[in-house]
Amino acid sequence: MEVHRCRVVPYHPSSINALAFSHPSTTSAEPTSSDLRLALGRANGDIELWNPLDGAWVHESTLCGGKDRTIEALVWTQEQDAPNPTGYRHPGKLRLFSVGYSTHVTEWDLTRGQPSKHSDGNYGEVWCLAAQPRPSSSLAAADDPPESLPDAEPPTQDLAVGCADGSVVLFSTDAGDLKYKRLLAPKSAAKARVLSIAYRDRAVVVAGCANSTIRVLDTRSGQLLRIMSLGAGVVQGPRDILVWSVKCFPNGDIVSGDSTGELRFWDGESYSLLQRIKNHRADILDVAVSADGQTVFSGGMDRRTTAYKRTGAKQERERVVWTAVGHARLHQHDVKCLAVFDSTKLSVAVSGGLDTNLVITPLREYGKENHRTISSVPQHPPLQSAPSKRLMMCWWSREVWIWRFPRRSVGHGRDDDAAAAVYPPSVVAKILIKGEENISSASLSACGTLLAVSTFSELKVFRLQSRRLEDRKVLRVRRVDLPTSLARLAGRHVLFSPNSCWLCVVSPNSRVHMAKIIHAPGAAGVSIVQHGMSLSTSKRSRPRAASDEGLGAYTRTINRVAFSADSRILVAGSLDGRLDSWILTDAATSARSQRAVQMAEETASSSSDSDGSEAAGTNGALVRSQECWSPNPTRDLLPNLQSMPLLLAFRPQKGPPPAGASEDRLVVVTARHDLWEFNVLAGAFSPFGRRSLTVGSSTGLGEWKDRAMGSVWDVGLETERIWIYGSAWLCAFDLSSNATVEAAPPTTGQRVHEENGRKRKRSRSPEHTSGAGSRIPGWKRVAAIASTMRTFQGPKDDTPALLPLELRDDAGHDDDDAEGDVARRSAGARLRHAADAGQHGGAQDERSSGPGSHDTTDRRPRDRAAIWHTFRYRPILAIVPIADPVNADPEQAMANGSEAGGLERGRGGEHGRKLAVALVERPLWDVDLPPRYQGDHE
């Protein structure tokens, strides 16, 4: 496989301005809610929803923004739990709100991915937002009437917003609405902006202002309780101190971070200053407090993320002292936002800023576990290619760019003396989409002549024609007329079929629509006909945890779609792990299969839960032409996945298929990195899929933190590989029959330790972390909360030394750690043995490859192993094929150097052809970021 490394794509990730967890932290022993989500707001108006998933951190969906929009604050609220006659309480609906330097407060519809409500009024721009805590009485007894609550307050959560004119406004979310309630603080005479706001309890709001003050307000009476002054600014600096962040402790105390770089702690009863710490060299932009009030994190312009620990107060009258226990520069630019979540299994602090990366830091295990950085590249790659035309397309915001890769020019000498000149791809088209909505999805047809672009408001299709401009070839872009009903159809996902005859559009409510593409000869162009109504989805349901009901129909959102190689099978995967499939048949066969499917669904409809995600009023049969899409009769036989699918990929056809046959083997990679393969038409596992593989575990590396993003097939006469990649890794799985797959090592919780002829089962899993990175060995730990002690060693008492307490465990060779090390060493030994014996599938010495932009990987041993991986490329934006050896013409491929690969013919290549891919990297140093703070020591 030829790898063309390129960094020509000017994809510009947007900075992270806001972070919010859907549930508050808890100190109880209850398990973490399964519907816990992290909302991430970016400067371009996009909101990303992430699922922690026991530390896997999976990106689920994106709520697209638009032109001149930004997200500056995010909050979640949850409605009251609804009891039923059996005593079971259905969790209340989760609601997400945002503000962004405007007078609007926006509520988002998670199911459709669009704003559902706006509320504004006669006040200034909204700078900050806070949600009222849930009443404890509604959590304990949700069936109590509102009159039984203190002061007859409704069991809802109000919203408090701080404005640029100094006012604090209260909004009500009662009865599923969003409306103005009251003005807590009128416009100040100095018009000091309210920069930060937080609830101390359900009746008191704390607001940090831009005039060196913190105001405390009563939400019931609107009375101003206290004004706390921070004093004058620094010498030779601004006169006023900006209070960028205020947070409240469970006991009512207050902590603030300001523009002087000081962290100040205030008493919650007397509102007096308790302590102040200056650990930052520039502004503190955000502060986060743990659920138990024992740990505080701060982030600022100096790129530092600092952890503080509460000490003292062992006796009733003893003074509480806060100490900075450690800091690190986890970001490469300003740290703008922080959020924490603390529970029995998940205990993390997440941060984001101008460097566009999401950093996850352990909270309870700070200093004992590594932090984790999630790259800013999209988890669903925004790139596609047309290998037959060597085109590559990428989209971001409201722009679409298309590149063409030139063919390699090879000398006329012998193959081993040929000098290949590889030129960078050239831009052949740039498209700016009219309107204010950001692009939600785009697709380039395999023939390279059609481009579909969709937003959450409309769908557009363009025709691409090659033309010569001066001394180079470019693409002429012309818009294709669409039926009115199809043009108004907003698309969450759009995808062309491999034969470019069908266009699949997934609407915001996760309904699948199909459009027929008619290619007219000559200059007539193409015409697109809407081909009936939406395809019906399966009515089967999967058992869900009670807490999942807070998200409602959002869990049935379709997140992946895929066509088979012959364009006759369509598969869609949803967030709840369900797979739906449809097949392309003639009208008569479709009518018969429809009757069978309808009878099966009517039988199962009594036990299914209908949440509105099914397409009502349609039978899924499209009878306006001779070919019709109908539900796969065996689709209910496919199992529900344990987690959402990250990757759906059909195997390509190897040569012309037999009459009436179709390649229906589908490879699925889930969010937990389980790899499966199904025969879609048979509704069963394929021979390869009967044995489950875990990406990463089978290579002996354990679980890889970065999730899978995409795949590329490399299929020849003797090879059948799928290349799966994440943002920091590339892995190849050989699915051919003569490949040998070693059994994956047992999971950590099931590993059995054999010693002295007896077996002892593991009692606990040492690999389990708090949700951030992996554990740090005891001898490597430098700064950990309460992990060191001062002791004296040697003959002299004046030689102090700091000894980590964990050294005692390391010296004792804990069985759990030693056992994990043995397993890791054995897995690594197997890989080294396979490489030495020539059986490893392409484990070439990476040091022999130069740092150039062109890389050729040749792996064709007789008994090759099934798995190969590398961490050489990062961060990977996408990998797309630019020369397909399966669909290429052998004679044409032999005539040119790009697909021919003359060097490959001498080594036994298939007809001298091999796959060529473009590996697009987007390192952070290529991104134009604003100037950052430079300290005196830099």
Coordinates of N, CA and C in Angstrom, one line a residue, residues 219-388:
T219 N -32.7 35.2 44.9 CA -33.6 35.0 43.8 C -35.1 35.1 44.1
R220 N -35.5 34.9 45.4 CA -36.9 35.0 45.8 C -37.4 36.4 45.9
S221 N -36.6 37.3 46.5 CA -37.0 38.6 46.7 C -36.3 39.6 45.8
G222 N -35.2 39.2 45.1 CA -34.5 40.1 44.2 C -33.6 41.0 45.0
Q223 N -33.4 40.8 46.3 CA -32.6 41.7 47.1 C -31.1 41.4 47.0
L224 N -30.4 42.5 47.0 CA -28.9 42.4 47.0 C -28.4 42.1 48.4
L225 N -27.9 41.0 48.7 CA -27.5 40.6 50.0 C -26.1 41.1 50.4
R226 N -25.2 41.1 49.5 CA -23.8 41.6 49.9 C -23.0 41.9 48.6
I227 N -22.1 42.8 48.8 CA -21.1 43.1 47.7 C -19.7 42.9 48.3
M228 N -19.0 42.0 47.7 CA -17.7 41.7 48.2 C -16.7 42.3 47.2
S229 N -15.8 43.1 47.8 CA -14.8 43.8 47.0 C -13.5 43.1 47.0
L230 N -12.8 43.1 45.8 CA -11.5 42.5 45.6 C -10.4 43.5 45.7
G231 N -10.7 44.7 45.9 CA -9.7 45.8 46.1 C -9.3 46.3 44.7
A232 N -8.1 47.0 44.8 CA -7.6 47.6 43.6 C -6.8 46.6 42.7
G233 N -6.6 47.0 41.5 CA -5.8 46.1 40.6 C -4.3 46.2 40.9
V234 N -3.6 45.5 40.1 CA -2.1 45.4 40.3 C -1.5 46.7 40.0
V235 N -0.3 47.0 40.5 CA 0.4 48.2 40.2 C 0.8 48.3 38.8
Q236 N 0.6 49.4 38.2 CA 0.9 49.7 36.8 C 0.1 48.8 35.8
G237 N -1.1 48.4 36.3 CA -2.0 47.6 35.6 C -3.4 48.2 35.5
P238 N -4.4 47.5 35.0 CA -5.7 48.0 35.0 C -6.2 48.3 36.4
R239 N -7.1 49.3 36.5 CA -7.6 49.6 37.8 C -8.6 48.6 38.4
D240 N -9.4 48.1 37.5 CA -10.4 47.1 37.9 C -10.0 45.7 37.8
I241 N -10.4 44.8 38.7 CA -10.1 43.4 38.6 C -11.3 42.7 38.0
L242 N -11.1 41.8 37.0 CA -12.1 41.1 36.3 C -12.3 39.7 37.0
V243 N -13.5 39.5 37.5 CA -13.8 38.2 38.2 C -14.3 37.2 37.1
W244 N -13.3 36.5 36.5 CA -13.7 35.6 35.4 C -14.5 34.4 35.8
S245 N -14.4 34.0 37.0 CA -15.1 32.7 37.4 C -15.4 32.7 38.9
V246 N -16.6 32.3 39.2 CA -17.0 32.1 40.6 C -17.7 30.7 40.7
K247 N -17.3 30.0 41.8 CA -18.0 28.7 42.0 C -18.3 28.6 43.5
C248 N -19.2 27.7 43.9 CA -19.6 27.5 45.3 C -19.3 26.1 45.7
F249 N -19.0 26.0 47.0 CA -18.7 24.7 47.6 C -20.0 24.1 48.2
P250 N -20.1 22.8 48.5 CA -21.3 22.3 49.0 C -21.7 22.9 50.4
N251 N -20.7 23.4 51.1 CA -21.1 24.0 52.4 C -21.4 25.5 52.3
G252 N -21.5 26.1 51.1 CA -21.8 27.4 50.9 C -20.7 28.4 50.7
D253 N -19.4 28.0 50.9 CA -18.3 28.8 50.7 C -18.1 29.1 49.2
I254 N -17.4 30.2 48.9 CA -17.3 30.7 47.5 C -15.8 30.7 47.2
V255 N -15.5 30.4 45.9 CA -14.1 30.5 45.4 C -14.2 31.3 44.1
S256 N -13.2 32.2 43.9 CA -13.2 33.0 42.7 C -11.8 33.1 42.0
G257 N -11.8 33.2 40.7 CA -10.6 33.4 40.0 C -10.7 34.7 39.2
D258 N -9.6 35.5 39.2 CA -9.7 36.8 38.6 C -8.5 37.1 37.7
S259 N -8.5 38.3 37.2 CA -7.5 38.7 36.2 C -6.1 39.0 36.8
T260 N -6.0 39.0 38.1 CA -4.7 39.1 38.7 C -4.0 37.8 38.9
G261 N -4.6 36.7 38.5 CA -4.0 35.3 38.7 C -4.2 34.8 40.1
E262 N -5.0 35.4 40.9 CA -5.2 35.0 42.3 C -6.5 34.1 42.4
L263 N -6.4 33.1 43.2 CA -7.6 32.3 43.6 C -8.0 32.7 45.0
R264 N -9.2 33.1 45.2 CA -9.6 33.7 46.5 C -10.8 32.8 47.0
F265 N -10.7 32.5 48.3 CA -11.7 31.7 49.0 C -12.4 32.6 50.0
W266 N -13.8 32.5 49.9 CA -14.7 33.4 50.7 C -15.6 32.6 51.6
D267 N -15.8 33.1 52.8 CA -16.8 32.4 53.7 C -18.2 32.6 53.2
G268 N -18.9 31.5 53.3 CA -20.3 31.6 52.7 C -21.3 32.2 53.6
E269 N -21.0 32.4 54.9 CA -21.9 33.0 55.8 C -21.6 34.5 56.1
S270 N -20.4 34.8 56.4 CA -20.0 36.2 56.6 C -19.5 36.9 55.4
Y271 N -19.3 36.2 54.3 CA -18.8 36.7 53.0 C -17.5 37.5 53.2
S272 N -16.7 37.0 54.1 CA -15.3 37.6 54.3 C -14.3 36.7 53.6
L273 N -13.2 37.3 53.3 CA -12.1 36.7 52.6 C -11.4 35.7 53.5
L274 N -11.2 34.5 53.2 CA -10.6 33.5 54.0 C -9.1 33.3 53.6
Q275 N -8.8 33.2 52.3 CA -7.5 32.9 51.8 C -7.4 33.3 50.4
R276 N -6.2 33.6 50.0 CA -6.0 33.8 48.5 C -4.6 33.2 48.2
I277 N -4.6 32.6 47.0 CA -3.4 31.9 46.5 C -3.0 32.4 45.1
K278 N -1.8 32.8 44.9 CA -1.4 33.2 43.6 C -0.4 32.2 43.0
N279 N -0.9 31.3 42.1 CA -0.1 30.3 41.5 C -0.1 30.4 40.0
H280 N -0.8 31.4 39.5 CA -0.8 31.6 38.0 C -0.1 33.0 37.8
R281 N 0.5 33.0 36.6 CA 1.2 34.3 36.3 C 0.4 35.2 35.4
A282 N -0.8 34.8 35.1 CA -1.8 35.6 34.3 C -3.2 35.3 34.8
D283 N -4.2 35.8 34.0 CA -5.6 35.6 34.4 C -6.0 34.2 34.7
I284 N -6.8 34.0 35.7 CA -7.4 32.7 35.9 C -8.8 32.8 35.2
L285 N -9.0 32.0 34.2 CA -10.2 32.1 33.4 C -11.4 31.2 33.9
D286 N -11.1 30.1 34.6 CA -12.2 29.3 35.1 C -11.7 28.5 36.3
V287 N -12.7 28.1 37.1 CA -12.4 27.3 38.3 C -13.5 26.2 38.4
A288 N -13.1 25.1 38.9 CA -14.0 23.9 39.1 C -13.8 23.3 40.5
V289 N -14.9 22.9 41.1 CA -14.8 22.4 42.5 C -15.4 21.0 42.5
S290 N -14.7 20.1 43.2 CA -15.2 18.7 43.3 C -16.5 18.6 44.1
A291 N -17.1 17.4 44.1 CA -18.4 17.2 44.7 C -18.2 17.3 46.2
D292 N -17.2 16.8 46.8 CA -17.0 16.8 48.2 C -16.3 18.0 48.7
G293 N -16.0 19.0 47.8 CA -15.4 20.2 48.3 C -14.0 20.2 48.8
Q294 N -13.3 19.1 48.5 CA -12.0 18.9 49.0 C -10.9 19.3 47.9
T295 N -11.3 19.4 46.7 CA -10.3 19.7 45.6 C -10.8 20.8 44.7
V296 N -9.9 21.6 44.2 CA -10.3 22.7 43.3 C -9.3 22.7 42.2
F297 N -9.8 22.9 41.0 CA -8.9 23.1 39.8 C -9.1 24.5 39.2
S298 N -8.0 25.0 38.7 CA -8.0 26.3 38.1 C -7.2 26.3 36.8
G299 N -7.7 27.0 35.8 CA -7.0 27.1 34.5 C -6.9 28.6 34.1
G300 N -5.8 28.9 33.4 CA -5.7 30.3 33.1 C -5.0 30.6 31.8
M301 N -4.6 31.9 31.6 CA -4.0 32.3 30.3 C -2.5 31.8 30.2
D302 N -1.9 31.4 31.3 CA -0.5 31.0 31.3 C -0.4 29.5 31.0
R303 N -1.5 28.9 30.5 CA -1.6 27.5 30.1 C -1.5 26.5 31.2
R304 N -1.5 27.0 32.4 CA -1.4 26.1 33.6 C -2.8 25.6 34.0
T305 N -2.8 24.3 34.4 CA -3.9 23.7 35.1 C -3.4 23.3 36.5
T306 N -4.0 24.0 37.5 CA -3.5 23.8 38.9 C -4.5 23.1 39.7
A307 N -4.0 22.2 40.6 CA -4.9 21.5 41.5 C -4.6 22.0 43.0
Y308 N -5.6 22.2 43.7 CA -5.5 22.7 45.1 C -6.2 21.6 46.0
K309 N -5.7 21.4 47.2 CA -6.2 20.5 48.1 C -6.5 21.2 49.4
R310 N -7.6 20.8 50.0 CA -8.0 21.3 51.3 C -7.3 20.6 52.5
T311 N -6.7 21.3 53.3 CA -6.0 20.7 54.5 C -6.5 21.4 55.8
G312 N -6.2 20.8 56.9 CA -6.6 21.4 58.2 C -8.0 21.0 58.5
A313 N -8.6 21.8 59.4 CA -10.0 21.6 59.9 C -10.3 20.2 60.4
K314 N -9.3 19.6 61.0 CA -9.5 18.3 61.7 C -10.3 18.5 62.9
Q315 N -10.3 19.6 63.5 CA -11.1 19.9 64.7 C -12.1 21.0 64.3
E316 N -13.0 21.3 65.2 CA -14.2 22.1 64.8 C -13.7 23.6 64.6
R317 N -12.8 24.1 65.4 CA -12.4 25.5 65.3 C -11.1 25.7 64.6
E318 N -10.6 24.6 64.0 CA -9.3 24.7 63.3 C -9.5 25.4 61.9
R319 N -8.6 26.2 61.5 CA -8.7 27.0 60.3 C -8.5 26.1 59.1
V320 N -9.3 26.3 58.0 CA -9.1 25.6 56.8 C -8.1 26.3 55.9
V321 N -7.1 25.4 55.4 CA -6.0 26.0 54.6 C -6.1 25.2 53.3
W322 N -6.0 26.0 52.2 CA -5.9 25.5 50.9 C -4.4 25.5 50.4
T323 N -4.0 24.4 49.7 CA -2.6 24.3 49.3 C -2.6 23.9 47.8
A324 N -1.8 24.5 47.0 CA -1.6 24.1 45.6 C -0.7 22.9 45.6
V325 N -1.2 21.7 45.2 CA -0.5 20.5 45.3 C 0.2 20.1 44.0
G326 N -0.1 20.8 42.9 CA 0.6 20.5 41.6 C 0.0 21.3 40.5
H327 N 0.8 21.6 39.5 CA 0.3 22.2 38.3 C 1.1 21.7 37.1
A328 N 0.4 21.8 35.9 CA 1.1 21.3 34.7 C 0.5 22.1 33.5
R329 N 1.3 22.2 32.5 CA 0.8 22.8 31.3 C 0.3 21.8 30.3
L330 N -0.9 21.4 30.5 CA -1.5 20.4 29.7 C -2.0 20.9 28.3
H331 N -2.2 22.2 28.3 CA -2.6 22.9 27.0 C -1.5 23.7 26.5
Q332 N -1.6 24.0 25.2 CA -0.6 24.8 24.5 C -1.1 26.3 24.3
H333 N -2.2 26.6 24.9 CA -2.7 28.0 24.8 C -3.6 28.2 26.0
D334 N -4.4 29.3 26.0 CA -5.2 29.6 27.2 C -6.2 28.5 27.5
V335 N -6.3 28.2 28.8 CA -7.3 27.3 29.4 C -8.6 28.1 29.7
K336 N -9.6 27.9 28.9 CA -10.8 28.8 29.0 C -11.9 28.2 29.9
C337 N -12.0 26.9 29.9 CA -13.1 26.3 30.6 C -12.7 25.0 31.3
L338 N -13.4 24.7 32.4 CA -13.2 23.5 33.2 C -14.5 23.0 33.7
A339 N -14.6 21.7 33.8 CA -15.8 21.0 34.4 C -15.3 19.7 35.1
V340 N -16.0 19.4 36.2 CA -15.6 18.2 36.9 C -16.8 17.3 37.1
F341 N -16.5 16.0 37.2 CA -17.5 15.0 37.5 C -16.9 14.0 38.4
D342 N -17.5 13.7 39.5 CA -17.0 12.8 40.5 C -18.0 11.8 40.9
S343 N -17.7 10.5 40.8 CA -18.6 9.5 41.2 C -17.8 8.3 41.6
T344 N -18.4 7.1 41.8 CA -17.6 6.0 42.3 C -16.6 5.5 41.2
K345 N -17.0 5.5 39.9 CA -16.2 4.9 38.9 C -15.5 6.0 38.0
L346 N -16.2 7.1 37.9 CA -15.7 8.2 37.0 C -15.4 9.4 37.9
S347 N -14.1 9.8 37.9 CA -13.7 11.0 38.7 C -12.7 11.8 37.9
V348 N -13.1 12.8 37.1 CA -12.3 13.5 36.2 C -12.6 14.9 36.2
A349 N -11.6 15.7 35.7 CA -11.7 17.1 35.5 C -11.4 17.3 34.0
V350 N -12.3 17.9 33.2 CA -12.0 18.1 31.8 C -11.8 19.6 31.6
S351 N -10.9 19.9 30.6 CA -10.6 21.3 30.3 C -10.4 21.5 28.8
G352 N -10.6 22.7 28.4 CA -10.5 23.1 27.0 C -10.1 24.5 26.9
G353 N -9.7 24.9 25.7 CA -9.3 26.3 25.5 C -9.0 26.6 24.0
L354 N -8.1 27.5 23.8 CA -7.8 28.0 22.5 C -7.0 27.0 21.6
D355 N -6.4 26.0 22.3 CA -5.6 25.0 21.5 C -6.5 23.9 20.9
T356 N -7.8 24.0 21.1 CA -8.9 23.2 20.5 C -8.9 21.8 21.0
N357 N -8.0 21.4 21.9 CA -7.9 20.0 22.4 C -8.7 19.8 23.7
L358 N -9.3 18.7 23.9 CA -9.9 18.4 25.1 C -9.0 17.5 26.0
V359 N -8.7 18.0 27.2 CA -7.8 17.3 28.1 C -8.6 16.8 29.3
I360 N -8.4 15.6 29.6 CA -9.1 14.9 30.7 C -8.0 14.6 31.8
T361 N -8.2 15.1 33.0 CA -7.3 15.0 34.1 C -8.0 14.2 35.2
P362 N -7.3 13.2 35.8 CA -7.9 12.5 36.9 C -8.1 13.4 38.1
L363 N -9.2 13.3 38.8 CA -9.6 14.1 39.9 C -9.2 13.4 41.2
R364 N -9.9 12.3 41.5 CA -9.6 11.6 42.8 C -8.2 11.0 42.8
E365 N -7.8 10.6 41.6 CA -6.4 9.9 41.5 C -5.4 10.9 40.8
Y366 N -5.5 12.2 41.2 CA -4.6 13.1 40.6 C -3.2 12.8 41.1
G367 N -2.3 12.8 40.1 CA -0.9 12.4 40.4 C -0.6 10.9 40.3
K368 N -1.6 10.1 40.3 CA -1.5 8.7 40.3 C -1.9 8.1 38.9
E369 N -2.5 8.9 38.1 CA -2.9 8.5 36.8 C -2.5 9.6 35.8
N370 N -2.2 9.2 34.6 CA -1.9 10.1 33.5 C -3.1 10.9 33.0
H371 N -2.9 12.1 32.6 CA -3.9 12.8 31.9 C -4.1 12.3 30.5
R372 N -5.1 12.6 29.8 CA -5.4 12.2 28.5 C -5.8 13.4 27.6
T373 N -5.2 13.5 26.4 CA -5.5 14.5 25.5 C -6.3 14.0 24.3
I374 N -7.5 14.5 24.0 CA -8.2 14.1 22.9 C -8.0 15.1 21.8
S375 N -7.6 14.6 20.6 CA -7.2 15.5 19.6 C -8.4 16.3 19.1
S376 N -8.1 17.5 18.5 CA -9.2 18.3 18.0 C -9.7 17.9 16.6
V377 N -9.1 16.9 16.0 CA -9.6 16.4 14.7 C -11.0 15.8 14.9
P378 N -11.9 16.0 13.9 CA -13.2 15.4 14.1 C -13.2 13.9 14.2
Q379 N -14.0 13.3 15.1 CA -14.0 11.9 15.3 C -14.7 11.2 14.1
H380 N -15.5 11.9 13.3 CA -16.1 11.4 12.1 C -15.4 12.2 11.0
P381 N -14.5 11.6 10.2 CA -13.6 12.4 9.3 C -14.4 13.1 8.3
P382 N -14.2 14.4 8.1 CA -14.9 15.2 7.1 C -14.2 15.1 5.7
L383 N -13.7 14.0 5.3 CA -13.0 13.8 4.0 C -13.6 12.7 3.3
Q384 N -13.7 12.8 2.0 CA -14.0 11.7 1.1 C -13.2 11.8 -0.2
S385 N -13.2 10.7 -0.9 CA -12.4 10.7 -2.1 C -13.1 10.0 -3.3
A386 N -12.7 10.3 -4.5 CA -13.1 9.6 -5.7 C -11.9 9.0 -6.3
P387 N -11.5 7.8 -6.0 CA -10.3 7.2 -6.5 C -10.1 7.2 -8.0
S388 N -11.3 7.0 -8.7 CA -11.1 6.9 -10.2 C -10.7 8.3 -10.8

